Structure formats: C-alpha cells, structure tokens
PDB file of C-alpha atoms in Angstrom:
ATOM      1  CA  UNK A   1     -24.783  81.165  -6.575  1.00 41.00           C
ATOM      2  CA  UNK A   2     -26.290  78.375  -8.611  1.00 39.00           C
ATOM      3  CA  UNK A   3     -22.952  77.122  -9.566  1.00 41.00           C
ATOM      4  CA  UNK A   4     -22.126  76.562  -5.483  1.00 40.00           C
ATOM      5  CA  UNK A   5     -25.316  75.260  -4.591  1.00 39.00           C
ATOM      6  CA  UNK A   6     -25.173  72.679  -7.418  1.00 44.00           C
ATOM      7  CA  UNK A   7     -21.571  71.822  -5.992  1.00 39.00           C
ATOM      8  CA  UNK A   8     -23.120  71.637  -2.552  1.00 40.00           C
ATOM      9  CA  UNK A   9     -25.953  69.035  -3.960  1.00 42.00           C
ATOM     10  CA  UNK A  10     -23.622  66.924  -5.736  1.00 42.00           C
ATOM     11  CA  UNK A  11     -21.241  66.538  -2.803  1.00 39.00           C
ATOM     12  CA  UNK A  12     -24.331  65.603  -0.744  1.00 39.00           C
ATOM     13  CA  UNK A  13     -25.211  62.675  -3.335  1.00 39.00           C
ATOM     14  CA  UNK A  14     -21.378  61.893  -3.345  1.00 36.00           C
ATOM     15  CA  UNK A  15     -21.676  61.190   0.406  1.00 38.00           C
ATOM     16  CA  UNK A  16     -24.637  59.113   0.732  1.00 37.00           C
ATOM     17  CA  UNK A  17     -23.381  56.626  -1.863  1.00 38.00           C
ATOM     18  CA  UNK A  18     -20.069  56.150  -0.009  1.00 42.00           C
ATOM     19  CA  UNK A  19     -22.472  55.576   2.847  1.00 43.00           C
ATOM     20  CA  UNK A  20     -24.665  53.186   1.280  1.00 41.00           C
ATOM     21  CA  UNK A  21     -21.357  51.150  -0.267  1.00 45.00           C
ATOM     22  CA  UNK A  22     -20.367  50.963   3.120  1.00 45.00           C
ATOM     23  CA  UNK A  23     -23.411  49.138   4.901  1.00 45.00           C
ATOM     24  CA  UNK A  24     -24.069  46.586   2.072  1.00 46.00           C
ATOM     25  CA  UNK A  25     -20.190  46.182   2.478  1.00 42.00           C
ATOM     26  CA  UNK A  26     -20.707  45.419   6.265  1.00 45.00           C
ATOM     27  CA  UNK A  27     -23.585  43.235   5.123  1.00 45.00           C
ATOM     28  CA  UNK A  28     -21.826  41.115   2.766  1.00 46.00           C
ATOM     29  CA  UNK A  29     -19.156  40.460   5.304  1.00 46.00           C
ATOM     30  CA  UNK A  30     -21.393  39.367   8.040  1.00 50.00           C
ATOM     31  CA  UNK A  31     -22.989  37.259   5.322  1.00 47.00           C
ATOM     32  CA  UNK A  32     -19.887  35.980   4.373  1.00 49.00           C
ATOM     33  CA  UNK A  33     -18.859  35.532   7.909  1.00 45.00           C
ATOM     34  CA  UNK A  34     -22.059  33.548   8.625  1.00 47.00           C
ATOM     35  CA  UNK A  35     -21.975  31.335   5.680  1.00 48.00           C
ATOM     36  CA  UNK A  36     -18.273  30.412   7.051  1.00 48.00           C
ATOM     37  CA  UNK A  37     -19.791  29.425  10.006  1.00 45.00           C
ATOM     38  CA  UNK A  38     -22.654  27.414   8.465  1.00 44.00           C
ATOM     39  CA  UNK A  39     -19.419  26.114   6.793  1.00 44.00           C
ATOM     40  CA  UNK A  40     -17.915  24.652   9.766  1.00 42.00           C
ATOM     41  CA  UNK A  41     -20.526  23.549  11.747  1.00 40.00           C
ATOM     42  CA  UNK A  42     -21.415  21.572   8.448  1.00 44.00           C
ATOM     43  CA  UNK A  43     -17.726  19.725   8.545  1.00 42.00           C
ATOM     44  CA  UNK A  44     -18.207  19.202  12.238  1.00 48.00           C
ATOM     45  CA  UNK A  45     -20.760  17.731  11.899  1.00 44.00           C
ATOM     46  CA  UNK A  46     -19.293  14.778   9.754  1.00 57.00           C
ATOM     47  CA  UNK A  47     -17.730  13.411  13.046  1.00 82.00           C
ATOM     48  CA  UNK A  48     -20.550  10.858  13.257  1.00 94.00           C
ATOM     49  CA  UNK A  49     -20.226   7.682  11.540  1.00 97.00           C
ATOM     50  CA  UNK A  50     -23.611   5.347  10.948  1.00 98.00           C
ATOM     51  CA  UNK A  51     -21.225   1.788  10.540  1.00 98.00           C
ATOM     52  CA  UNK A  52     -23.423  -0.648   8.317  1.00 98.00           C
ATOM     53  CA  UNK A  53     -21.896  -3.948   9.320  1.00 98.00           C
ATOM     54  CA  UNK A  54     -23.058  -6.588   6.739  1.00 98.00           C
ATOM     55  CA  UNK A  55     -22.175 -10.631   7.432  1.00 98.00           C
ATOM     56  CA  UNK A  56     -21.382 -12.171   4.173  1.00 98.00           C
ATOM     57  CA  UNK A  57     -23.630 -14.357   1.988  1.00 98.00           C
ATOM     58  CA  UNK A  58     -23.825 -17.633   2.195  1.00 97.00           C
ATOM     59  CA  UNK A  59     -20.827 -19.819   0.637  1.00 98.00           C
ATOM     60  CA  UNK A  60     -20.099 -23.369  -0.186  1.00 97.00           C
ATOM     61  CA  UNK A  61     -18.459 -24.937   2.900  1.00 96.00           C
ATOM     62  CA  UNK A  62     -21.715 -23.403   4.551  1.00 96.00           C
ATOM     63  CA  UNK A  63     -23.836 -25.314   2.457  1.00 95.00           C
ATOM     64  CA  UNK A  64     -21.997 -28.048   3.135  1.00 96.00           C
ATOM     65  CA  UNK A  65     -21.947 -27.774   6.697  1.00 96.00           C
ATOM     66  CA  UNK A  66     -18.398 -27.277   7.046  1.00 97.00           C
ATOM     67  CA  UNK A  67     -16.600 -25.200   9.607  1.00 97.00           C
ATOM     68  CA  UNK A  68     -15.297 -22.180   7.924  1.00 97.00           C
ATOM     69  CA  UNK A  69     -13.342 -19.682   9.758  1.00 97.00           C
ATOM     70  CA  UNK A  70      -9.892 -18.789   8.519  1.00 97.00           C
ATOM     71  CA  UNK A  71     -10.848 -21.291   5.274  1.00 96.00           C
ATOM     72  CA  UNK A  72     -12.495 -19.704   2.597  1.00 97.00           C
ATOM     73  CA  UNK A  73     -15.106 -20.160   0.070  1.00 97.00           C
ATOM     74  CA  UNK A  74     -16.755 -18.558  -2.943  1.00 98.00           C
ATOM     75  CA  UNK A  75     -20.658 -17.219  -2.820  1.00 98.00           C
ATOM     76  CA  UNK A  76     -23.027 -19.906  -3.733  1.00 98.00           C
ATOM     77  CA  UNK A  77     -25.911 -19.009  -6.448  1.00 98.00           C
ATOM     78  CA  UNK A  78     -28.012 -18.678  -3.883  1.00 97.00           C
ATOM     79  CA  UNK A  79     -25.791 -16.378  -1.678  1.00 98.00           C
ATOM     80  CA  UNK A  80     -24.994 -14.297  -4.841  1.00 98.00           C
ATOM     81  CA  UNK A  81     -28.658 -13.650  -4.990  1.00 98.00           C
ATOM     82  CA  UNK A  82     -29.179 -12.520  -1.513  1.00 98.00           C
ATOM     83  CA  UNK A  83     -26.410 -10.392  -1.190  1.00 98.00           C
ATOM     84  CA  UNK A  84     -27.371  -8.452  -4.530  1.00 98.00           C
ATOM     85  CA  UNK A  85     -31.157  -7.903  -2.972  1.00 98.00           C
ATOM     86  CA  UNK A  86     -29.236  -6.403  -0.022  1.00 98.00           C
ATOM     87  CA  UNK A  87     -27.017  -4.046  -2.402  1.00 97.00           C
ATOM     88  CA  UNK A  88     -30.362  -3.311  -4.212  1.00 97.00           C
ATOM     89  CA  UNK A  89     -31.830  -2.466  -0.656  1.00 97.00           C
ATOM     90  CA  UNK A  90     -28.739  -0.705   0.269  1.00 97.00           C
ATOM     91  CA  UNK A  91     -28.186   1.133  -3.235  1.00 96.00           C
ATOM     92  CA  UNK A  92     -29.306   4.728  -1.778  1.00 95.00           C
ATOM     93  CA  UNK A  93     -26.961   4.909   1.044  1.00 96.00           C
ATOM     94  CA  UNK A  94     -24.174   7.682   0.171  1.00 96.00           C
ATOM     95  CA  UNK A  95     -20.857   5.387   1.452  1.00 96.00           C
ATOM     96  CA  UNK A  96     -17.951   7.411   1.949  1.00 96.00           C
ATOM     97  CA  UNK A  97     -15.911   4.341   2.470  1.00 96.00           C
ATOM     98  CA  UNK A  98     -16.062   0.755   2.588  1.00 97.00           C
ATOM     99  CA  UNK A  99     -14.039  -1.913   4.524  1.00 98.00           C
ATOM    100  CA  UNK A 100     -14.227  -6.047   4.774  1.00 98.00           C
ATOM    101  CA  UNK A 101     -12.009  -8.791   6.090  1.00 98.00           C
ATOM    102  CA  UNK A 102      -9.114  -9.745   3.555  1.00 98.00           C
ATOM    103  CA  UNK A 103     -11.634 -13.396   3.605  1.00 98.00           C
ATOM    104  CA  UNK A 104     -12.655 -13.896  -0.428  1.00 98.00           C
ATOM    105  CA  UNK A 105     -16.044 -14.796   0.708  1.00 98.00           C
ATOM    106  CA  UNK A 106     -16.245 -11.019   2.235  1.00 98.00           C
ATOM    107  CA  UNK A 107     -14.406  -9.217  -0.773  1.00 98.00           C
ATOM    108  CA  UNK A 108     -17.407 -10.806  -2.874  1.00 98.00           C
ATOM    109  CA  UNK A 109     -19.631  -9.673  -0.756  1.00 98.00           C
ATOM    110  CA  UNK A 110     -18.839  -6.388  -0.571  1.00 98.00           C
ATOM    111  CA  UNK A 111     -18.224  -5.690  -3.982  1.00 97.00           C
ATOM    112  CA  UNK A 112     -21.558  -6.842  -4.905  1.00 97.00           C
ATOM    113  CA  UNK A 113     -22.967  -4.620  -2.596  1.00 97.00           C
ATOM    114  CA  UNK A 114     -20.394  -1.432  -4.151  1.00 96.00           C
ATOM    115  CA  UNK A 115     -21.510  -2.546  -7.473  1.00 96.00           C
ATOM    116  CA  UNK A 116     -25.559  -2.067  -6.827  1.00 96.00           C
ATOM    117  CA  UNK A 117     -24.915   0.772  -5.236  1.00 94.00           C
ATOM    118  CA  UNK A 118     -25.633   4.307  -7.207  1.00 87.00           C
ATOM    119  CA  UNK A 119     -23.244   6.802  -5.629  1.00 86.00           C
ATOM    120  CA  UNK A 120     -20.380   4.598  -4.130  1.00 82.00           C
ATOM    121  CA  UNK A 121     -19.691   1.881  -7.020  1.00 76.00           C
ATOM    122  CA  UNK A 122     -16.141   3.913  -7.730  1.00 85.00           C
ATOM    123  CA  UNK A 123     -14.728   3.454  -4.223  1.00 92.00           C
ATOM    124  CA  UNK A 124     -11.651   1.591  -3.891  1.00 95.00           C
ATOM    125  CA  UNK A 125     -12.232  -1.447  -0.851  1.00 97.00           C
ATOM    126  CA  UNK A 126     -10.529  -1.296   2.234  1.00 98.00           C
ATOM    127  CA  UNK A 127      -9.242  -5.206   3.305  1.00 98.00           C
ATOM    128  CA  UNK A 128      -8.145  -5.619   6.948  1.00 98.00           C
ATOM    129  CA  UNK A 129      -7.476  -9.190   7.888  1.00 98.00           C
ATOM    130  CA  UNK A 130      -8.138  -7.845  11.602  1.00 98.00           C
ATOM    131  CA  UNK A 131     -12.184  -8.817  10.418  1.00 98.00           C
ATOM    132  CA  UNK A 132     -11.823 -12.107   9.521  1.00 98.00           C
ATOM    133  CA  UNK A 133     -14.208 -14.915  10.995  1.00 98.00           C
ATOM    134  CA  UNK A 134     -12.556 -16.916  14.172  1.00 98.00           C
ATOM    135  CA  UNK A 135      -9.785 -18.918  13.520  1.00 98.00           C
ATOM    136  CA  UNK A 136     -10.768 -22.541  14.576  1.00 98.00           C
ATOM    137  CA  UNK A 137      -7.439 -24.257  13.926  1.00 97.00           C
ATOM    138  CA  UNK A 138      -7.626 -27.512  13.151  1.00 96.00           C
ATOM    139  CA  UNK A 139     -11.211 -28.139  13.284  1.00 97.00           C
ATOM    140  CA  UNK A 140     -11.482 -26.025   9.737  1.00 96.00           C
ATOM    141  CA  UNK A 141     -13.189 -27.741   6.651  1.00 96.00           C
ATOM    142  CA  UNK A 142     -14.254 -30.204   9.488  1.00 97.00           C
ATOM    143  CA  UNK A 143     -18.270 -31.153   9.921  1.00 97.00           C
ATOM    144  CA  UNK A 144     -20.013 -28.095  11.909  1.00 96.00           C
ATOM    145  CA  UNK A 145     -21.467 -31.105  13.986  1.00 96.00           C
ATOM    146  CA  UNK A 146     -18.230 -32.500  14.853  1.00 97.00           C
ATOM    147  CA  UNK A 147     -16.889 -29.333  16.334  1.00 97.00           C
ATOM    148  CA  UNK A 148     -20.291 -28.530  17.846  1.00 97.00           C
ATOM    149  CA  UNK A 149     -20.324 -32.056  19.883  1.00 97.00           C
ATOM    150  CA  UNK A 150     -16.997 -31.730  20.946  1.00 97.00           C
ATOM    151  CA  UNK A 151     -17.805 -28.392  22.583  1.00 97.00           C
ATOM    152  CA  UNK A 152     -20.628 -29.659  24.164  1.00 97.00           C
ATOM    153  CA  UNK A 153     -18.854 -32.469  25.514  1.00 97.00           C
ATOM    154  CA  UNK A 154     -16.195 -30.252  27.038  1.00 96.00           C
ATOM    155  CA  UNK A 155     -19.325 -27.936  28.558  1.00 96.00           C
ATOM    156  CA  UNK A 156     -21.144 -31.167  30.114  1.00 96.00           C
ATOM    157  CA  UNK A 157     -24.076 -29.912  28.199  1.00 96.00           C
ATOM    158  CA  UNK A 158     -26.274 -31.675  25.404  1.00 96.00           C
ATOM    159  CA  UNK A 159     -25.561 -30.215  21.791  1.00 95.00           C
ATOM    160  CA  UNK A 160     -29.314 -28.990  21.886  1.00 93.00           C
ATOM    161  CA  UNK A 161     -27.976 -26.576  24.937  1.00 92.00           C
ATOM    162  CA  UNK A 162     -25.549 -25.612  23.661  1.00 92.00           C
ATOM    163  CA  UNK A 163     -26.991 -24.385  20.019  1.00 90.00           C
ATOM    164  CA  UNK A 164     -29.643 -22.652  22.450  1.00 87.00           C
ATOM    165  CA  UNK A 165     -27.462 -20.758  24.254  1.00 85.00           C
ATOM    166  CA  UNK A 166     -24.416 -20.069  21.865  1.00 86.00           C
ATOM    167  CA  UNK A 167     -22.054 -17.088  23.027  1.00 91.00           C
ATOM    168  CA  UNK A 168     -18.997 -16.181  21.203  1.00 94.00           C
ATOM    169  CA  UNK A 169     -16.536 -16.287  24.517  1.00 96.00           C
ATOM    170  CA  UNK A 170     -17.505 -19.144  25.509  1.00 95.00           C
ATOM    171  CA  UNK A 171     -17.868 -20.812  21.551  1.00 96.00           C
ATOM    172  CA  UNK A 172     -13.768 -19.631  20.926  1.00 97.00           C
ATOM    173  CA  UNK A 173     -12.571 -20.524  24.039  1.00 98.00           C
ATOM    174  CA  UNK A 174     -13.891 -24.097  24.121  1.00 97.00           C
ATOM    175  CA  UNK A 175     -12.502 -24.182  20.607  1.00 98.00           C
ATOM    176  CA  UNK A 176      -8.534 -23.362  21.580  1.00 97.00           C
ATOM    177  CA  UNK A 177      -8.984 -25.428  24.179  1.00 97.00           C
ATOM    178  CA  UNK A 178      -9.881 -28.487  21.951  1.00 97.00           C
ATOM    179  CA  UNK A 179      -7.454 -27.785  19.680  1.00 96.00           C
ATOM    180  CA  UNK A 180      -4.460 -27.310  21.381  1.00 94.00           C
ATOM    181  CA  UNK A 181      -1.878 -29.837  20.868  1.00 87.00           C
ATOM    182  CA  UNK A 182      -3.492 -31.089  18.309  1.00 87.00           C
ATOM    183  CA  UNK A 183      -1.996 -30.176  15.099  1.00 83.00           C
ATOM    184  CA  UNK A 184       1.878 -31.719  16.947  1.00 80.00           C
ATOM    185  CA  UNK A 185       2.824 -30.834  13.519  1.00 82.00           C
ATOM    186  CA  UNK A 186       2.945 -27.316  13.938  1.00 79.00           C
ATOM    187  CA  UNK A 187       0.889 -27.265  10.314  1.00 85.00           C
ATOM    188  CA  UNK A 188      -2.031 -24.542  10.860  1.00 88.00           C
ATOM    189  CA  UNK A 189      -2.406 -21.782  13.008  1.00 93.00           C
ATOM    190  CA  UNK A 190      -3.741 -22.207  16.213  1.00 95.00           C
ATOM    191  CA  UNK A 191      -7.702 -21.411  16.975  1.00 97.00           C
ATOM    192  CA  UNK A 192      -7.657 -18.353  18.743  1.00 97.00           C
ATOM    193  CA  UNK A 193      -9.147 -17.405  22.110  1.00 97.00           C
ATOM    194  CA  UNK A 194     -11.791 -14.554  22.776  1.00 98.00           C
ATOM    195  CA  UNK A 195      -9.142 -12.414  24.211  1.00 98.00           C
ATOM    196  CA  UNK A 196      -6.755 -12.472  21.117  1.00 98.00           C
ATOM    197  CA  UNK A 197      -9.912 -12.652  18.695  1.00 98.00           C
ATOM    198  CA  UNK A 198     -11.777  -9.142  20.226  1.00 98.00           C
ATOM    199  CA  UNK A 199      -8.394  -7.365  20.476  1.00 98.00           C
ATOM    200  CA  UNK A 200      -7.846  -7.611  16.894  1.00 98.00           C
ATOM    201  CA  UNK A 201     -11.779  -6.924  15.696  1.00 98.00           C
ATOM    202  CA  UNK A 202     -11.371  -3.732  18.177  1.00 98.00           C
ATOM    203  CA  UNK A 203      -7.926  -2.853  16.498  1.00 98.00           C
ATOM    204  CA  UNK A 204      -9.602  -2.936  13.616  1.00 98.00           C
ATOM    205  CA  UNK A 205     -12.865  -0.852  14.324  1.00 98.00           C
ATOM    206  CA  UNK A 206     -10.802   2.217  16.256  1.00 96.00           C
ATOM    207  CA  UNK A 207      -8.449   2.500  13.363  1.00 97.00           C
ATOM    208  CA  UNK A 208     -11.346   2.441  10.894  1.00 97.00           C
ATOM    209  CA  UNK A 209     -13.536   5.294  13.083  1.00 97.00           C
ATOM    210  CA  UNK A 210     -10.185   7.459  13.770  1.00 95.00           C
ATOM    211  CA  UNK A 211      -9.514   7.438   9.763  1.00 95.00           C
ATOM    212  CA  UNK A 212     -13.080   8.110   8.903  1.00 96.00           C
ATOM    213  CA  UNK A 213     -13.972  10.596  11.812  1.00 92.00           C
ATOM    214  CA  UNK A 214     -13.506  14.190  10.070  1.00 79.00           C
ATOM    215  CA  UNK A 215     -13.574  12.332   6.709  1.00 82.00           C
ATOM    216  CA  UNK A 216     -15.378  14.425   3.887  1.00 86.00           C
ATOM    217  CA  UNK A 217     -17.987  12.521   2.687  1.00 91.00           C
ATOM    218  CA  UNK A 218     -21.988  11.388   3.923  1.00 94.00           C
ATOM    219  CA  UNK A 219     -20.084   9.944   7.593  1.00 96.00           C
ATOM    220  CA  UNK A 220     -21.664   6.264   6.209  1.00 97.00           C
ATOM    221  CA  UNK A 221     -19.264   3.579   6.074  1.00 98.00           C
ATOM    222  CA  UNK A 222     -19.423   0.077   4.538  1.00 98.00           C
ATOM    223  CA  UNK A 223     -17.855  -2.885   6.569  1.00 98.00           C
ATOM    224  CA  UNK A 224     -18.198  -6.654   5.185  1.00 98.00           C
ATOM    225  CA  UNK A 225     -16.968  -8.994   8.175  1.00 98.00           C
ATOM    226  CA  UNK A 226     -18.438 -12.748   9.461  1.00 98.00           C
ATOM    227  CA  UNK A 227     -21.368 -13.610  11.574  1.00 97.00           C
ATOM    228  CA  UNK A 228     -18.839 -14.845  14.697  1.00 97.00           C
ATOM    229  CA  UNK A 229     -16.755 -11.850  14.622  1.00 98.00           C
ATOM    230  CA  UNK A 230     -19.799  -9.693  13.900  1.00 98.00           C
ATOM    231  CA  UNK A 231     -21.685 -10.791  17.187  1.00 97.00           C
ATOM    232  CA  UNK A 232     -17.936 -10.914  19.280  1.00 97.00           C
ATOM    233  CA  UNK A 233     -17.541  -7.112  18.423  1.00 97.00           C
ATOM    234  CA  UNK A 234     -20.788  -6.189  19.105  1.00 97.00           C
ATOM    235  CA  UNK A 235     -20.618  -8.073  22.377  1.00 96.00           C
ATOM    236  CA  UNK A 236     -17.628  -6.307  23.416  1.00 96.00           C
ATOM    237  CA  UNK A 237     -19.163  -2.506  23.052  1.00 97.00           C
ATOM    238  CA  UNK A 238     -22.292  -3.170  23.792  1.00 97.00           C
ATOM    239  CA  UNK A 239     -23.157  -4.969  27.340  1.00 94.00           C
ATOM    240  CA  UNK A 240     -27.322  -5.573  26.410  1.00 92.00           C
ATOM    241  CA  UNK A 241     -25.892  -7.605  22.829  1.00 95.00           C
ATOM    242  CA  UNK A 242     -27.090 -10.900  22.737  1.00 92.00           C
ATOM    243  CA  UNK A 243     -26.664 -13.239  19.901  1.00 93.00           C
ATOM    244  CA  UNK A 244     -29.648 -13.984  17.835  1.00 93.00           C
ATOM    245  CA  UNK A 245     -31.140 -17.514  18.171  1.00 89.00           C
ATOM    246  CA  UNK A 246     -29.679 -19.529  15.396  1.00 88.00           C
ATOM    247  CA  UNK A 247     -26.755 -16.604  14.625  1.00 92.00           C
ATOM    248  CA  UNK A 248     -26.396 -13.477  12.701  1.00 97.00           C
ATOM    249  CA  UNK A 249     -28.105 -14.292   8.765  1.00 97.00           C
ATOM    250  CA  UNK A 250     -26.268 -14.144   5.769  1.00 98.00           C
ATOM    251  CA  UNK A 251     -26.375 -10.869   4.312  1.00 98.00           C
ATOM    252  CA  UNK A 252     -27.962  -9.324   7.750  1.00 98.00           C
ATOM    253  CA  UNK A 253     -27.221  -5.964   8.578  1.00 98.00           C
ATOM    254  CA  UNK A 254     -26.217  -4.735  11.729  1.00 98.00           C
ATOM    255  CA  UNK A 255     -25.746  -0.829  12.351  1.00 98.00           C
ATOM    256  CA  UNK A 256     -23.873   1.461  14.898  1.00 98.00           C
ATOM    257  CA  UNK A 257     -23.133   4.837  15.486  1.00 98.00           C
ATOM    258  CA  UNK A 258     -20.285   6.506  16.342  1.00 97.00           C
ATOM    259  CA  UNK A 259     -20.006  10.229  18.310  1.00 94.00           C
ATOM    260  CA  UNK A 260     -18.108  11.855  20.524  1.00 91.00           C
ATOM    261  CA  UNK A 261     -16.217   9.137  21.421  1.00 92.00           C
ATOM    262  CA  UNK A 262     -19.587   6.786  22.136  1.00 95.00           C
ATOM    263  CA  UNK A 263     -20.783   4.179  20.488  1.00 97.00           C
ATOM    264  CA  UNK A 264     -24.215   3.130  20.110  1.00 97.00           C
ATOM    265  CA  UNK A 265     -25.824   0.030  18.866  1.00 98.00           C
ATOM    266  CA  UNK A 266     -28.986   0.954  16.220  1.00 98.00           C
ATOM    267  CA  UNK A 267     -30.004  -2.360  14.619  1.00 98.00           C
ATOM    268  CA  UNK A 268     -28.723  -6.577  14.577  1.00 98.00           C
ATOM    269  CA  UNK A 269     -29.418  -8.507  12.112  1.00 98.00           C
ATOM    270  CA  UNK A 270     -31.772  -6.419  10.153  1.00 98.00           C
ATOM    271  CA  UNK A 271     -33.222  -8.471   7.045  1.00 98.00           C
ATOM    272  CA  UNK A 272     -35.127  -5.216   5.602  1.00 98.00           C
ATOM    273  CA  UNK A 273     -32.277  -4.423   3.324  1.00 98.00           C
ATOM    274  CA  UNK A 274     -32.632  -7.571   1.122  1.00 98.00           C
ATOM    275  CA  UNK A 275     -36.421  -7.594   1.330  1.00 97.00           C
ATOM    276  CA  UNK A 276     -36.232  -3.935  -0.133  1.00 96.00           C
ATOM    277  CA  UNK A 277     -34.111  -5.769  -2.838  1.00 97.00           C
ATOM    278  CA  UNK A 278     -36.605  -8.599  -3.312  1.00 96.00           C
ATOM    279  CA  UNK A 279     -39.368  -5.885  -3.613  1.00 95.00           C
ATOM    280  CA  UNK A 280     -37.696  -3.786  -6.248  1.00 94.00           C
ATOM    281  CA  UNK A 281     -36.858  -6.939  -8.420  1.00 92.00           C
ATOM    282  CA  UNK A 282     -40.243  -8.354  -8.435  1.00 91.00           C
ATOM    283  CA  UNK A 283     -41.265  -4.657  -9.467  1.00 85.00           C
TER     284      UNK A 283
END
C-alpha cells in the first residue's frame, strides 16, 4: 500500500513540474515576443532624419571679396579656426552619415568637422556636386561689388536695396541674365537660373533622405553645402524662410527634420555650435 501511494505522490510532483515548465515557457515567449516588438518599433523609429546643414568656413576669394561660386578656394586660418569650434560644438552628435558638395572649400569643411567629432570621425564622406554654391558664369573670381552693381542696375534699385533685401531667385536670375552672351567664347559654363539651381539642390536632398530613411544608425546626418544654395533650398521647402540680413555665416548651422514624408525647418543660421567650441577651448 505504501509502495502505490508513494507512486501516486511522485506522479503528482511529476505533473506539476511539467505544469510549471509550461507557464514560464509561455512567459518567455511572450517576453520574447514583446522584446521583438520593442525591436521594431525601435527600427521604425529611425525613419526621422535631424539634417545638420553647415555653410562652409570662410576661404580666400571671400576674404578677398571675390565672387566664388563654382571657383574654389582653400579655408583661410581664420576659417580653419571657426569651423574646428563648430566640430568641437558639434563633437557629441552621433552622425550616421555625412554629405557635402564635391566644392574643396566644403570637403575641408566637413572633414574638420568628422575629425572633432568623437563617434563619427571613421565615416567615409559622401560628395554630390548637386550642393555646390550657384554657378555665376563669368562673373567668377570677379569683385563681389562688381557683380552686386550690375544687379542692381538691372533691378533699377540702389546697391544699398538691394544688399537689404537679397533673395536667392531673384540674386540667380539677375545673374544668368547678365551673363548671357557674354562668355561668345563658349569658355565657362553658363550661370545658372533659380529653376535649374533648386532642381538640382532638391535632387540632391530626396536622394540623400530616401538613402538614409530606414538607415541603421542615430537618424543624424551631416551635410556641408554654401550659404546661396543653403538659403535657395531652404526657401524652396519652407514658404516662412527668409534670408538672414547680411546671409547665412560661415560655419552657421541650419537644421531640419525629416518624417513621414514632411519636412520641417528647426533652426537657420545657428552660431551656438562654434560658441560651444570657443567655450570648451578657452576651458
């Protein structure tokens, strides 16, 4: 009798184990099944891009207050300097990628910044010629005044007026208008209009957010590009954009935001970055 009851007992305890296994089993999978989930929502979630659009530093020809569009010059000293405080200011920001214009002025730029910065000094740059400055034909490496008169001129306005109230539409336009027929050569490119300048910058910018939307990484990208073309694509997505008296600084930042298929416009011409990196040298 004791022999079956211990039987009895021991089939009892043999059962509520295989009970028990199976619960924490059922457990585990929902666990498992939640932290999936977490899991997606996670790599969803990397479909918004914060775009931190930097103008270059300042360069020779504009020290020299020379027109500089397509032409190219290296970083002064001085615009070394500035753009380093802005990579210093910058140096937290987890970059998944970064882009500039194929411009040498913009590759220095943006590799200074890279090189400051403490989690994205290994990435490889992006160069798209489709973010280079405005082409100005042949009024480049001429006097900034020369071209600015001329405009003026072509306006009826005074050269004051027209520094006061410069927009980019109006700025290129006036400028392949000038130049046309001038180069009977056939020598330089032609300066370009607003209509051939945006559709290229916007080329560039959708092809950029489609290869970086779903990307793995923070969703921050680095883009390097010219105070012109910097102001002419933010006028085109963003109706209330108006051009900063006196133009977009060298080394400014400008930042947007890209979801669901909207864009959004969260800072121009933001200075804080490089007096972060003035702070933390004088440190």
């Amino acid at each position: 009798m004791k022999k079956i009851w211990g039987i009895m007992a021991a089939l009892c305890f043999v059962f509520v184990l295989a009970a028990c296994s199976s619960s924490q089993a059922e457990e585990n999978n929902d666990g498992d099944a939640e932290g999936n989930e977490e899991e997606v929502v996670e790599a969803e979630s990397n479909d918004e891009l914060t775009i931190y659009i930097v103008r270059h530093g300042k360069t020779m020809l504009n020290t020299t207050d020379r027109v500089q569009g397509w032409s190219d010059a290296v970083l002064t000293p001085a615009g070394e300097e500035i753009v380093t405080q802005a990579g210093i200011g910058l140096k937290d920001i987890d970059f998944q990628s970064a882009y500039s214009s194929d411009s040498g002025r913009a590759i220095q730029t943006a590799e200074i910044i890279m090189e400051e910065n403490e989690t994205s000094s290994e990435l490889d740059l992006h160069t798209d010629e489709r973010f280079r400055e405005f082409n100005f034909g042949t009024y480049e490496g001429d006097l900034n005044e020369t071209m600015w008169q001329d405009i003026a001129d072509l306006q009826g306005i005074t050269l004051e007026e027209f520094l006061e109230n410069l927009e980019p539409e109006m700025f290129s336009n006036s400028v392949a208008e000038l130049d046309e027929g001038r180069d009977e050569e056939g020598l330089n490119w032609p300066a370009e209009d607003y209509d051939a300048i945006t559709a290229r910058l916007t080329e560039g910018l959708d092809e950029l957010v489609e290869a970086e939307q779903g990307h793995e990484g923070s969703g921050n990208v680095l883009l390097v590009s010219h105070g012109l073309s910097i102001s002419a694509l933010l006028d085109t997505y963003f109706d209330d954009y108006e051009v900063p008296e006196g133009g977009l600084d060298n080394a400014s930042v400008s930042v947007i935001t890209y979801q669901n298929g909207e864009f959004q416009l969260d800072s121009v011409n933001d200075m804080s970055y490089v007096e972060e990196g003035q702070k933390q040298e004088e440190e």
